[in-house]
Amino acid sequence: MSSGLPSVTTVLGAEDVQRALTRIAHEVVERSRGAADVVLLGVPTRGVPLAHRLAERLASIDPAFDPTAALGELDVTMYRDDLRRNPTRAVGVTRLPAVGIDDKIVVLVDDVLFSGRTIRAALDAISDLGRPRAVRLAALVDRGHRELPIRPDFVGKNLPTSTSERVLVRLAEIDGEPDAVLISGRDPKGDAR
């Protein structure tokens, strides 16, 4: 018997999130042949603390990576293509890493990759700020349903979803509760449409 409340399923727990970030950090180092030229840009909101965590892991894997100089955040609000349709959003902070982004391997860090429009906006913002050698994308969750030809280079979890479902990422730094990835509105049979 249904309670009438939307169902919420935990897909990743705190340990799963930690393992995913550690794996992503190793993949970044391997693909970049070290982390000396890597800079991380977290996409607010939850991409920022994820980028901080990834920076700590990169520093533990490759001592050439300086997490204080190679970490920043990138607000994409003014580059979004839905400003006319959505309520006014407060413009956030863009803070470039001290080493800059020119000729660096920029890794954008976000929590959930869905339509790809946020990342498109991030790419536009980056092109106004400098000329990196390469731009790569790390997403904790790839839930599919892309509207643009954008795909992540590093993924914590591929998560087939229906368009009616919501993927919620909870992080201790922002939400004050243990890390988790949740899906709400999931079909009880678990079928992704």
mmCIF file with all atom_site columns, C-alpha atoms in Angstrom:
data_model
loop_
_atom_site.group_PDB
_atom_site.id
_atom_site.type_symbol
_atom_site.label_atom_id
_atom_site.label_alt_id
_atom_site.label_comp_id
_atom_site.label_asym_id
_atom_site.label_entity_id
_atom_site.label_seq_id
_atom_site.pdbx_PDB_ins_code
_atom_site.Cartn_x
_atom_site.Cartn_y
_atom_site.Cartn_z
_atom_site.occupancy
_atom_site.B_iso_or_equiv
_atom_site.pdbx_formal_charge
_atom_site.auth_seq_id
_atom_site.auth_comp_id
_atom_site.auth_asym_id
_atom_site.auth_atom_id
_atom_site.pdbx_PDB_model_num
ATOM 1   C CA . MET A 1 1   ? 0.000  0.000  0.000   1.00 0.00 ? 1   MET A CA 1
ATOM 2   C CA . SER A 1 2   ? 1.404  3.335  -1.028  1.00 0.00 ? 2   SER A CA 1
ATOM 3   C CA . SER A 1 3   ? 1.868  6.000  1.643   1.00 0.00 ? 3   SER A CA 1
ATOM 4   C CA . GLY A 1 4   ? 1.318  8.778  -0.907  1.00 0.00 ? 4   GLY A CA 1
ATOM 5   C CA . LEU A 1 5   ? 4.759  10.217 -0.137  1.00 0.00 ? 5   LEU A CA 1
ATOM 6   C CA . PRO A 1 6   ? 7.363  10.295 -2.871  1.00 0.00 ? 6   PRO A CA 1
ATOM 7   C CA . SER A 1 7   ? 9.762  7.394  -2.526  1.00 0.00 ? 7   SER A CA 1
ATOM 8   C CA . VAL A 1 8   ? 13.402 8.167  -1.820  1.00 0.00 ? 8   VAL A CA 1
ATOM 9   C CA . THR A 1 9   ? 16.096 5.621  -2.538  1.00 0.00 ? 9   THR A CA 1
ATOM 10  C CA . THR A 1 10  ? 19.663 5.916  -1.350  1.00 0.00 ? 10  THR A CA 1
ATOM 11  C CA . VAL A 1 11  ? 21.940 5.015  -4.234  1.00 0.00 ? 11  VAL A CA 1
ATOM 12  C CA . LEU A 1 12  ? 25.309 5.927  -2.715  1.00 0.00 ? 12  LEU A CA 1
ATOM 13  C CA . GLY A 1 13  ? 26.210 6.225  0.942   1.00 0.00 ? 13  GLY A CA 1
ATOM 14  C CA . ALA A 1 14  ? 29.024 8.207  2.522   1.00 0.00 ? 14  ALA A CA 1
ATOM 15  C CA . GLU A 1 15  ? 31.636 5.497  1.969   1.00 0.00 ? 15  GLU A CA 1
ATOM 16  C CA . ASP A 1 16  ? 30.558 5.070  -1.660  1.00 0.00 ? 16  ASP A CA 1
ATOM 17  C CA . VAL A 1 17  ? 30.989 8.807  -2.268  1.00 0.00 ? 17  VAL A CA 1
ATOM 18  C CA . GLN A 1 18  ? 34.470 8.711  -0.695  1.00 0.00 ? 18  GLN A CA 1
ATOM 19  C CA . ARG A 1 19  ? 35.495 5.730  -2.810  1.00 0.00 ? 19  ARG A CA 1
ATOM 20  C CA . ALA A 1 20  ? 34.167 7.372  -5.974  1.00 0.00 ? 20  ALA A CA 1
ATOM 21  C CA . LEU A 1 21  ? 36.187 10.536 -5.322  1.00 0.00 ? 21  LEU A CA 1
ATOM 22  C CA . THR A 1 22  ? 39.337 8.543  -4.628  1.00 0.00 ? 22  THR A CA 1
ATOM 23  C CA . ARG A 1 23  ? 38.876 6.616  -7.876  1.00 0.00 ? 23  ARG A CA 1
ATOM 24  C CA . ILE A 1 24  ? 38.272 9.836  -9.814  1.00 0.00 ? 24  ILE A CA 1
ATOM 25  C CA . ALA A 1 25  ? 41.437 11.361 -8.319  1.00 0.00 ? 25  ALA A CA 1
ATOM 26  C CA . HIS A 1 26  ? 43.506 8.379  -9.475  1.00 0.00 ? 26  HIS A CA 1
ATOM 27  C CA . GLU A 1 27  ? 41.950 8.599  -12.943 1.00 0.00 ? 27  GLU A CA 1
ATOM 28  C CA . VAL A 1 28  ? 42.728 12.332 -13.166 1.00 0.00 ? 28  VAL A CA 1
ATOM 29  C CA . VAL A 1 29  ? 46.365 11.710 -12.255 1.00 0.00 ? 29  VAL A CA 1
ATOM 30  C CA . GLU A 1 30  ? 46.667 8.806  -14.678 1.00 0.00 ? 30  GLU A CA 1
ATOM 31  C CA . ARG A 1 31  ? 45.055 10.578 -17.603 1.00 0.00 ? 31  ARG A CA 1
ATOM 32  C CA . SER A 1 32  ? 46.975 13.807 -16.976 1.00 0.00 ? 32  SER A CA 1
ATOM 33  C CA . ARG A 1 33  ? 50.247 11.918 -16.404 1.00 0.00 ? 33  ARG A CA 1
ATOM 34  C CA . GLY A 1 34  ? 50.609 13.508 -13.001 1.00 0.00 ? 34  GLY A CA 1
ATOM 35  C CA . ALA A 1 35  ? 48.754 16.375 -11.398 1.00 0.00 ? 35  ALA A CA 1
ATOM 36  C CA . ALA A 1 36  ? 51.340 19.156 -11.637 1.00 0.00 ? 36  ALA A CA 1
ATOM 37  C CA . ASP A 1 37  ? 49.451 20.921 -14.457 1.00 0.00 ? 37  ASP A CA 1
ATOM 38  C CA . VAL A 1 38  ? 45.944 20.162 -13.185 1.00 0.00 ? 38  VAL A CA 1
ATOM 39  C CA . VAL A 1 39  ? 43.662 22.842 -11.779 1.00 0.00 ? 39  VAL A CA 1
ATOM 40  C CA . LEU A 1 40  ? 40.237 22.112 -10.342 1.00 0.00 ? 40  LEU A CA 1
ATOM 41  C CA . LEU A 1 41  ? 37.219 24.371 -10.760 1.00 0.00 ? 41  LEU A CA 1
ATOM 42  C CA . GLY A 1 42  ? 34.192 23.474 -8.667  1.00 0.00 ? 42  GLY A CA 1
ATOM 43  C CA . VAL A 1 43  ? 30.802 24.412 -10.086 1.00 0.00 ? 43  VAL A CA 1
ATOM 44  C CA . PRO A 1 44  ? 28.591 25.752 -7.288  1.00 0.00 ? 44  PRO A CA 1
ATOM 45  C CA . THR A 1 45  ? 26.952 24.609 -5.232  1.00 0.00 ? 45  THR A CA 1
ATOM 46  C CA . ARG A 1 46  ? 28.026 21.056 -4.478  1.00 0.00 ? 46  ARG A CA 1
ATOM 47  C CA . GLY A 1 47  ? 30.793 20.951 -7.049  1.00 0.00 ? 47  GLY A CA 1
ATOM 48  C CA . VAL A 1 48  ? 32.844 23.287 -4.838  1.00 0.00 ? 48  VAL A CA 1
ATOM 49  C CA . PRO A 1 49  ? 33.192 20.992 -1.795  1.00 0.00 ? 49  PRO A CA 1
ATOM 50  C CA . LEU A 1 50  ? 33.662 18.043 -4.132  1.00 0.00 ? 50  LEU A CA 1
ATOM 51  C CA . ALA A 1 51  ? 36.530 19.914 -5.816  1.00 0.00 ? 51  ALA A CA 1
ATOM 52  C CA . HIS A 1 52  ? 38.080 20.562 -2.386  1.00 0.00 ? 52  HIS A CA 1
ATOM 53  C CA . ARG A 1 53  ? 37.916 16.873 -1.554  1.00 0.00 ? 53  ARG A CA 1
ATOM 54  C CA . LEU A 1 54  ? 39.318 15.928 -4.930  1.00 0.00 ? 54  LEU A CA 1
ATOM 55  C CA . ALA A 1 55  ? 42.185 18.399 -4.405  1.00 0.00 ? 55  ALA A CA 1
ATOM 56  C CA . GLU A 1 56  ? 43.092 16.709 -1.111  1.00 0.00 ? 56  GLU A CA 1
ATOM 57  C CA . ARG A 1 57  ? 43.185 13.346 -2.834  1.00 0.00 ? 57  ARG A CA 1
ATOM 58  C CA . LEU A 1 58  ? 45.242 14.627 -5.754  1.00 0.00 ? 58  LEU A CA 1
ATOM 59  C CA . ALA A 1 59  ? 47.778 16.070 -3.309  1.00 0.00 ? 59  ALA A CA 1
ATOM 60  C CA . SER A 1 60  ? 48.045 12.748 -1.499  1.00 0.00 ? 60  SER A CA 1
ATOM 61  C CA . ILE A 1 61  ? 48.599 10.888 -4.780  1.00 0.00 ? 61  ILE A CA 1
ATOM 62  C CA . ASP A 1 62  ? 50.938 13.402 -6.457  1.00 0.00 ? 62  ASP A CA 1
ATOM 63  C CA . PRO A 1 63  ? 52.994 15.727 -4.202  1.00 0.00 ? 63  PRO A CA 1
ATOM 64  C CA . ALA A 1 64  ? 53.512 18.043 -7.212  1.00 0.00 ? 64  ALA A CA 1
ATOM 65  C CA . PHE A 1 65  ? 49.859 19.073 -6.922  1.00 0.00 ? 65  PHE A CA 1
ATOM 66  C CA . ASP A 1 66  ? 49.386 22.146 -4.723  1.00 0.00 ? 66  ASP A CA 1
ATOM 67  C CA . PRO A 1 67  ? 45.762 22.152 -3.524  1.00 0.00 ? 67  PRO A CA 1
ATOM 68  C CA . THR A 1 68  ? 45.926 25.734 -2.268  1.00 0.00 ? 68  THR A CA 1
ATOM 69  C CA . ALA A 1 69  ? 47.184 27.126 -5.598  1.00 0.00 ? 69  ALA A CA 1
ATOM 70  C CA . ALA A 1 70  ? 45.330 24.880 -8.030  1.00 0.00 ? 70  ALA A CA 1
ATOM 71  C CA . LEU A 1 71  ? 41.775 25.065 -6.730  1.00 0.00 ? 71  LEU A CA 1
ATOM 72  C CA . GLY A 1 72  ? 39.030 27.496 -7.620  1.00 0.00 ? 72  GLY A CA 1
ATOM 73  C CA . GLU A 1 73  ? 35.330 27.831 -8.220  1.00 0.00 ? 73  GLU A CA 1
ATOM 74  C CA . LEU A 1 74  ? 33.413 28.883 -11.283 1.00 0.00 ? 74  LEU A CA 1
ATOM 75  C CA . ASP A 1 75  ? 30.029 30.554 -11.096 1.00 0.00 ? 75  ASP A CA 1
ATOM 76  C CA . VAL A 1 76  ? 28.137 30.034 -14.349 1.00 0.00 ? 76  VAL A CA 1
ATOM 77  C CA . THR A 1 77  ? 24.980 31.998 -13.540 1.00 0.00 ? 77  THR A CA 1
ATOM 78  C CA . MET A 1 78  ? 25.451 34.694 -16.173 1.00 0.00 ? 78  MET A CA 1
ATOM 79  C CA . TYR A 1 79  ? 26.307 32.121 -18.847 1.00 0.00 ? 79  TYR A CA 1
ATOM 80  C CA . ARG A 1 80  ? 23.169 30.021 -18.401 1.00 0.00 ? 80  ARG A CA 1
ATOM 81  C CA . ASP A 1 81  ? 20.695 29.808 -21.269 1.00 0.00 ? 81  ASP A CA 1
ATOM 82  C CA . ASP A 1 82  ? 17.660 29.635 -18.994 1.00 0.00 ? 82  ASP A CA 1
ATOM 83  C CA . LEU A 1 83  ? 17.902 33.022 -17.297 1.00 0.00 ? 83  LEU A CA 1
ATOM 84  C CA . ARG A 1 84  ? 14.756 34.215 -19.062 1.00 0.00 ? 84  ARG A CA 1
ATOM 85  C CA . ARG A 1 85  ? 12.714 31.217 -17.940 1.00 0.00 ? 85  ARG A CA 1
ATOM 86  C CA . ASN A 1 86  ? 13.824 30.844 -14.336 1.00 0.00 ? 86  ASN A CA 1
ATOM 87  C CA . PRO A 1 87  ? 13.509 33.192 -11.394 1.00 0.00 ? 87  PRO A CA 1
ATOM 88  C CA . THR A 1 88  ? 16.338 35.590 -10.825 1.00 0.00 ? 88  THR A CA 1
ATOM 89  C CA . ARG A 1 89  ? 19.388 33.864 -9.431  1.00 0.00 ? 89  ARG A CA 1
ATOM 90  C CA . ALA A 1 90  ? 21.996 35.496 -7.286  1.00 0.00 ? 90  ALA A CA 1
ATOM 91  C CA . VAL A 1 91  ? 25.305 35.773 -9.065  1.00 0.00 ? 91  VAL A CA 1
ATOM 92  C CA . GLY A 1 92  ? 27.932 33.773 -7.215  1.00 0.00 ? 92  GLY A CA 1
ATOM 93  C CA . VAL A 1 93  ? 31.665 33.996 -6.921  1.00 0.00 ? 93  VAL A CA 1
ATOM 94  C CA . THR A 1 94  ? 34.218 32.969 -9.504  1.00 0.00 ? 94  THR A CA 1
ATOM 95  C CA . ARG A 1 95  ? 37.590 32.441 -7.918  1.00 0.00 ? 95  ARG A CA 1
ATOM 96  C CA . LEU A 1 96  ? 40.370 31.362 -10.226 1.00 0.00 ? 96  LEU A CA 1
ATOM 97  C CA . PRO A 1 97  ? 43.249 29.281 -8.907  1.00 0.00 ? 97  PRO A CA 1
ATOM 98  C CA . ALA A 1 98  ? 46.392 31.254 -8.027  1.00 0.00 ? 98  ALA A CA 1
ATOM 99  C CA . VAL A 1 99  ? 48.283 29.478 -10.828 1.00 0.00 ? 99  VAL A CA 1
ATOM 100 C CA . GLY A 1 100 ? 45.652 30.613 -13.361 1.00 0.00 ? 100 GLY A CA 1
ATOM 101 C CA . ILE A 1 101 ? 44.115 28.429 -16.064 1.00 0.00 ? 101 ILE A CA 1
ATOM 102 C CA . ASP A 1 102 ? 46.231 29.293 -19.118 1.00 0.00 ? 102 ASP A CA 1
ATOM 103 C CA . ASP A 1 103 ? 47.978 26.199 -20.482 1.00 0.00 ? 103 ASP A CA 1
ATOM 104 C CA . LYS A 1 104 ? 46.632 24.119 -17.569 1.00 0.00 ? 104 LYS A CA 1
ATOM 105 C CA . ILE A 1 105 ? 44.469 21.015 -17.583 1.00 0.00 ? 105 ILE A CA 1
ATOM 106 C CA . VAL A 1 106 ? 41.238 22.311 -16.087 1.00 0.00 ? 106 VAL A CA 1
ATOM 107 C CA . VAL A 1 107 ? 39.016 19.736 -14.441 1.00 0.00 ? 107 VAL A CA 1
ATOM 108 C CA . LEU A 1 108 ? 35.491 21.009 -13.908 1.00 0.00 ? 108 LEU A CA 1
ATOM 109 C CA . VAL A 1 109 ? 33.883 19.351 -10.912 1.00 0.00 ? 109 VAL A CA 1
ATOM 110 C CA . ASP A 1 110 ? 30.130 19.049 -10.521 1.00 0.00 ? 110 ASP A CA 1
ATOM 111 C CA . ASP A 1 111 ? 27.818 16.840 -8.521  1.00 0.00 ? 111 ASP A CA 1
ATOM 112 C CA . VAL A 1 112 ? 25.274 15.718 -11.129 1.00 0.00 ? 112 VAL A CA 1
ATOM 113 C CA . LEU A 1 113 ? 25.484 15.771 -14.913 1.00 0.00 ? 113 LEU A CA 1
ATOM 114 C CA . PHE A 1 114 ? 22.020 15.898 -16.440 1.00 0.00 ? 114 PHE A CA 1
ATOM 115 C CA . SER A 1 115 ? 21.180 17.942 -19.556 1.00 0.00 ? 115 SER A CA 1
ATOM 116 C CA . GLY A 1 116 ? 24.719 19.288 -20.011 1.00 0.00 ? 116 GLY A CA 1
ATOM 117 C CA . ARG A 1 117 ? 23.558 22.900 -20.018 1.00 0.00 ? 117 ARG A CA 1
ATOM 118 C CA . THR A 1 118 ? 25.404 23.842 -16.821 1.00 0.00 ? 118 THR A CA 1
ATOM 119 C CA . ILE A 1 119 ? 28.636 22.491 -18.255 1.00 0.00 ? 119 ILE A CA 1
ATOM 120 C CA . ARG A 1 120 ? 28.040 24.313 -21.541 1.00 0.00 ? 120 ARG A CA 1
ATOM 121 C CA . ALA A 1 121 ? 27.717 27.500 -19.486 1.00 0.00 ? 121 ALA A CA 1
ATOM 122 C CA . ALA A 1 122 ? 30.925 26.618 -17.630 1.00 0.00 ? 122 ALA A CA 1
ATOM 123 C CA . LEU A 1 123 ? 32.781 26.153 -20.924 1.00 0.00 ? 123 LEU A CA 1
ATOM 124 C CA . ASP A 1 124 ? 31.595 29.580 -22.071 1.00 0.00 ? 124 ASP A CA 1
ATOM 125 C CA . ALA A 1 125 ? 32.775 31.111 -18.779 1.00 0.00 ? 125 ALA A CA 1
ATOM 126 C CA . ILE A 1 126 ? 36.176 29.448 -19.062 1.00 0.00 ? 126 ILE A CA 1
ATOM 127 C CA . SER A 1 127 ? 36.671 30.758 -22.597 1.00 0.00 ? 127 SER A CA 1
ATOM 128 C CA . ASP A 1 128 ? 36.225 34.288 -21.221 1.00 0.00 ? 128 ASP A CA 1
ATOM 129 C CA . LEU A 1 129 ? 38.802 33.692 -18.494 1.00 0.00 ? 129 LEU A CA 1
ATOM 130 C CA . GLY A 1 130 ? 41.703 32.087 -20.277 1.00 0.00 ? 130 GLY A CA 1
ATOM 131 C CA . ARG A 1 131 ? 42.950 29.377 -22.571 1.00 0.00 ? 131 ARG A CA 1
ATOM 132 C CA . PRO A 1 132 ? 43.533 26.062 -20.842 1.00 0.00 ? 132 PRO A CA 1
ATOM 133 C CA . ARG A 1 133 ? 45.450 23.267 -22.574 1.00 0.00 ? 133 ARG A CA 1
ATOM 134 C CA . ALA A 1 134 ? 42.459 20.984 -21.982 1.00 0.00 ? 134 ALA A CA 1
ATOM 135 C CA . VAL A 1 135 ? 39.158 21.043 -20.127 1.00 0.00 ? 135 VAL A CA 1
ATOM 136 C CA . ARG A 1 136 ? 37.839 17.847 -18.593 1.00 0.00 ? 136 ARG A CA 1
ATOM 137 C CA . LEU A 1 137 ? 34.739 17.090 -16.589 1.00 0.00 ? 137 LEU A CA 1
ATOM 138 C CA . ALA A 1 138 ? 34.427 15.140 -13.359 1.00 0.00 ? 138 ALA A CA 1
ATOM 139 C CA . ALA A 1 139 ? 30.880 14.415 -12.183 1.00 0.00 ? 139 ALA A CA 1
ATOM 140 C CA . LEU A 1 140 ? 29.935 12.488 -9.091  1.00 0.00 ? 140 LEU A CA 1
ATOM 141 C CA . VAL A 1 141 ? 26.788 11.236 -10.859 1.00 0.00 ? 141 VAL A CA 1
ATOM 142 C CA . ASP A 1 142 ? 25.929 10.965 -14.549 1.00 0.00 ? 142 ASP A CA 1
ATOM 143 C CA . ARG A 1 143 ? 22.197 10.477 -14.753 1.00 0.00 ? 143 ARG A CA 1
ATOM 144 C CA . GLY A 1 144 ? 21.851 10.666 -18.539 1.00 0.00 ? 144 GLY A CA 1
ATOM 145 C CA . HIS A 1 145 ? 19.218 12.612 -20.536 1.00 0.00 ? 145 HIS A CA 1
ATOM 146 C CA . ARG A 1 146 ? 21.785 14.837 -22.187 1.00 0.00 ? 146 ARG A CA 1
ATOM 147 C CA . GLU A 1 147 ? 20.463 17.694 -24.318 1.00 0.00 ? 147 GLU A CA 1
ATOM 148 C CA . LEU A 1 148 ? 23.908 18.707 -25.543 1.00 0.00 ? 148 LEU A CA 1
ATOM 149 C CA . PRO A 1 149 ? 26.851 16.653 -26.817 1.00 0.00 ? 149 PRO A CA 1
ATOM 150 C CA . ILE A 1 150 ? 28.730 16.801 -23.516 1.00 0.00 ? 150 ILE A CA 1
ATOM 151 C CA . ARG A 1 151 ? 29.983 13.823 -21.579 1.00 0.00 ? 151 ARG A CA 1
ATOM 152 C CA . PRO A 1 152 ? 32.080 13.469 -18.443 1.00 0.00 ? 152 PRO A CA 1
ATOM 153 C CA . ASP A 1 153 ? 35.672 12.277 -18.514 1.00 0.00 ? 153 ASP A CA 1
ATOM 154 C CA . PHE A 1 154 ? 35.489 11.026 -14.920 1.00 0.00 ? 154 PHE A CA 1
ATOM 155 C CA . VAL A 1 155 ? 32.310 9.657  -13.332 1.00 0.00 ? 155 VAL A CA 1
ATOM 156 C CA . GLY A 1 156 ? 31.651 8.489  -9.805  1.00 0.00 ? 156 GLY A CA 1
ATOM 157 C CA . LYS A 1 157 ? 28.452 6.643  -10.702 1.00 0.00 ? 157 LYS A CA 1
ATOM 158 C CA . ASN A 1 158 ? 26.457 6.202  -13.888 1.00 0.00 ? 158 ASN A CA 1
ATOM 159 C CA . LEU A 1 159 ? 22.890 6.250  -12.741 1.00 0.00 ? 159 LEU A CA 1
ATOM 160 C CA . PRO A 1 160 ? 20.117 5.404  -15.200 1.00 0.00 ? 160 PRO A CA 1
ATOM 161 C CA . THR A 1 161 ? 17.109 7.531  -14.302 1.00 0.00 ? 161 THR A CA 1
ATOM 162 C CA . SER A 1 162 ? 13.811 8.578  -15.754 1.00 0.00 ? 162 SER A CA 1
ATOM 163 C CA . THR A 1 163 ? 13.253 12.236 -16.521 1.00 0.00 ? 163 THR A CA 1
ATOM 164 C CA . SER A 1 164 ? 10.625 12.405 -13.780 1.00 0.00 ? 164 SER A CA 1
ATOM 165 C CA . GLU A 1 165 ? 13.052 11.301 -11.092 1.00 0.00 ? 165 GLU A CA 1
ATOM 166 C CA . ARG A 1 166 ? 15.220 13.696 -9.109  1.00 0.00 ? 166 ARG A CA 1
ATOM 167 C CA . VAL A 1 167 ? 18.787 12.973 -8.114  1.00 0.00 ? 167 VAL A CA 1
ATOM 168 C CA . LEU A 1 168 ? 19.773 14.615 -4.846  1.00 0.00 ? 168 LEU A CA 1
ATOM 169 C CA . VAL A 1 169 ? 23.340 14.847 -3.635  1.00 0.00 ? 169 VAL A CA 1
ATOM 170 C CA . ARG A 1 170 ? 23.823 15.488 0.054   1.00 0.00 ? 170 ARG A CA 1
ATOM 171 C CA . LEU A 1 171 ? 27.223 16.589 1.309   1.00 0.00 ? 171 LEU A CA 1
ATOM 172 C CA . ALA A 1 172 ? 28.248 17.107 4.907   1.00 0.00 ? 172 ALA A CA 1
ATOM 173 C CA . GLU A 1 173 ? 29.773 20.547 4.191   1.00 0.00 ? 173 GLU A CA 1
ATOM 174 C CA . ILE A 1 174 ? 26.537 21.971 2.794   1.00 0.00 ? 174 ILE A CA 1
ATOM 175 C CA . ASP A 1 175 ? 23.721 19.863 4.134   1.00 0.00 ? 175 ASP A CA 1
ATOM 176 C CA . GLY A 1 176 ? 25.087 19.035 7.568   1.00 0.00 ? 176 GLY A CA 1
ATOM 177 C CA . GLU A 1 177 ? 24.297 15.371 7.162   1.00 0.00 ? 177 GLU A CA 1
ATOM 178 C CA . PRO A 1 178 ? 26.274 12.348 5.983   1.00 0.00 ? 178 PRO A CA 1
ATOM 179 C CA . ASP A 1 179 ? 27.153 12.238 2.298   1.00 0.00 ? 179 ASP A CA 1
ATOM 180 C CA . ALA A 1 180 ? 24.590 10.475 0.149   1.00 0.00 ? 180 ALA A CA 1
ATOM 181 C CA . VAL A 1 181 ? 23.168 10.305 -3.344  1.00 0.00 ? 181 VAL A CA 1
ATOM 182 C CA . LEU A 1 182 ? 19.408 9.856  -3.368  1.00 0.00 ? 182 LEU A CA 1
ATOM 183 C CA . ILE A 1 183 ? 16.762 9.390  -6.014  1.00 0.00 ? 183 ILE A CA 1
ATOM 184 C CA . SER A 1 184 ? 13.239 10.596 -5.375  1.00 0.00 ? 184 SER A CA 1
ATOM 185 C CA . GLY A 1 185 ? 10.191 9.661  -7.357  1.00 0.00 ? 185 GLY A CA 1
ATOM 186 C CA . ARG A 1 186 ? 11.630 6.316  -8.468  1.00 0.00 ? 186 ARG A CA 1
ATOM 187 C CA . ASP A 1 187 ? 9.249  3.743  -9.871  1.00 0.00 ? 187 ASP A CA 1
ATOM 188 C CA . PRO A 1 188 ? 8.872  1.027  -7.197  1.00 0.00 ? 188 PRO A CA 1
ATOM 189 C CA . LYS A 1 189 ? 9.819  -1.557 -9.841  1.00 0.00 ? 189 LYS A CA 1
ATOM 190 C CA . GLY A 1 190 ? 13.085 0.367  -10.326 1.00 0.00 ? 190 GLY A CA 1
ATOM 191 C CA . ASP A 1 191 ? 12.602 0.757  -14.060 1.00 0.00 ? 191 ASP A CA 1
ATOM 192 C CA . ALA A 1 192 ? 14.273 3.743  -15.676 1.00 0.00 ? 192 ALA A CA 1
ATOM 193 C CA . ARG A 1 193 ? 12.220 5.177  -18.501 1.00 0.00 ? 193 ARG A CA 1
#
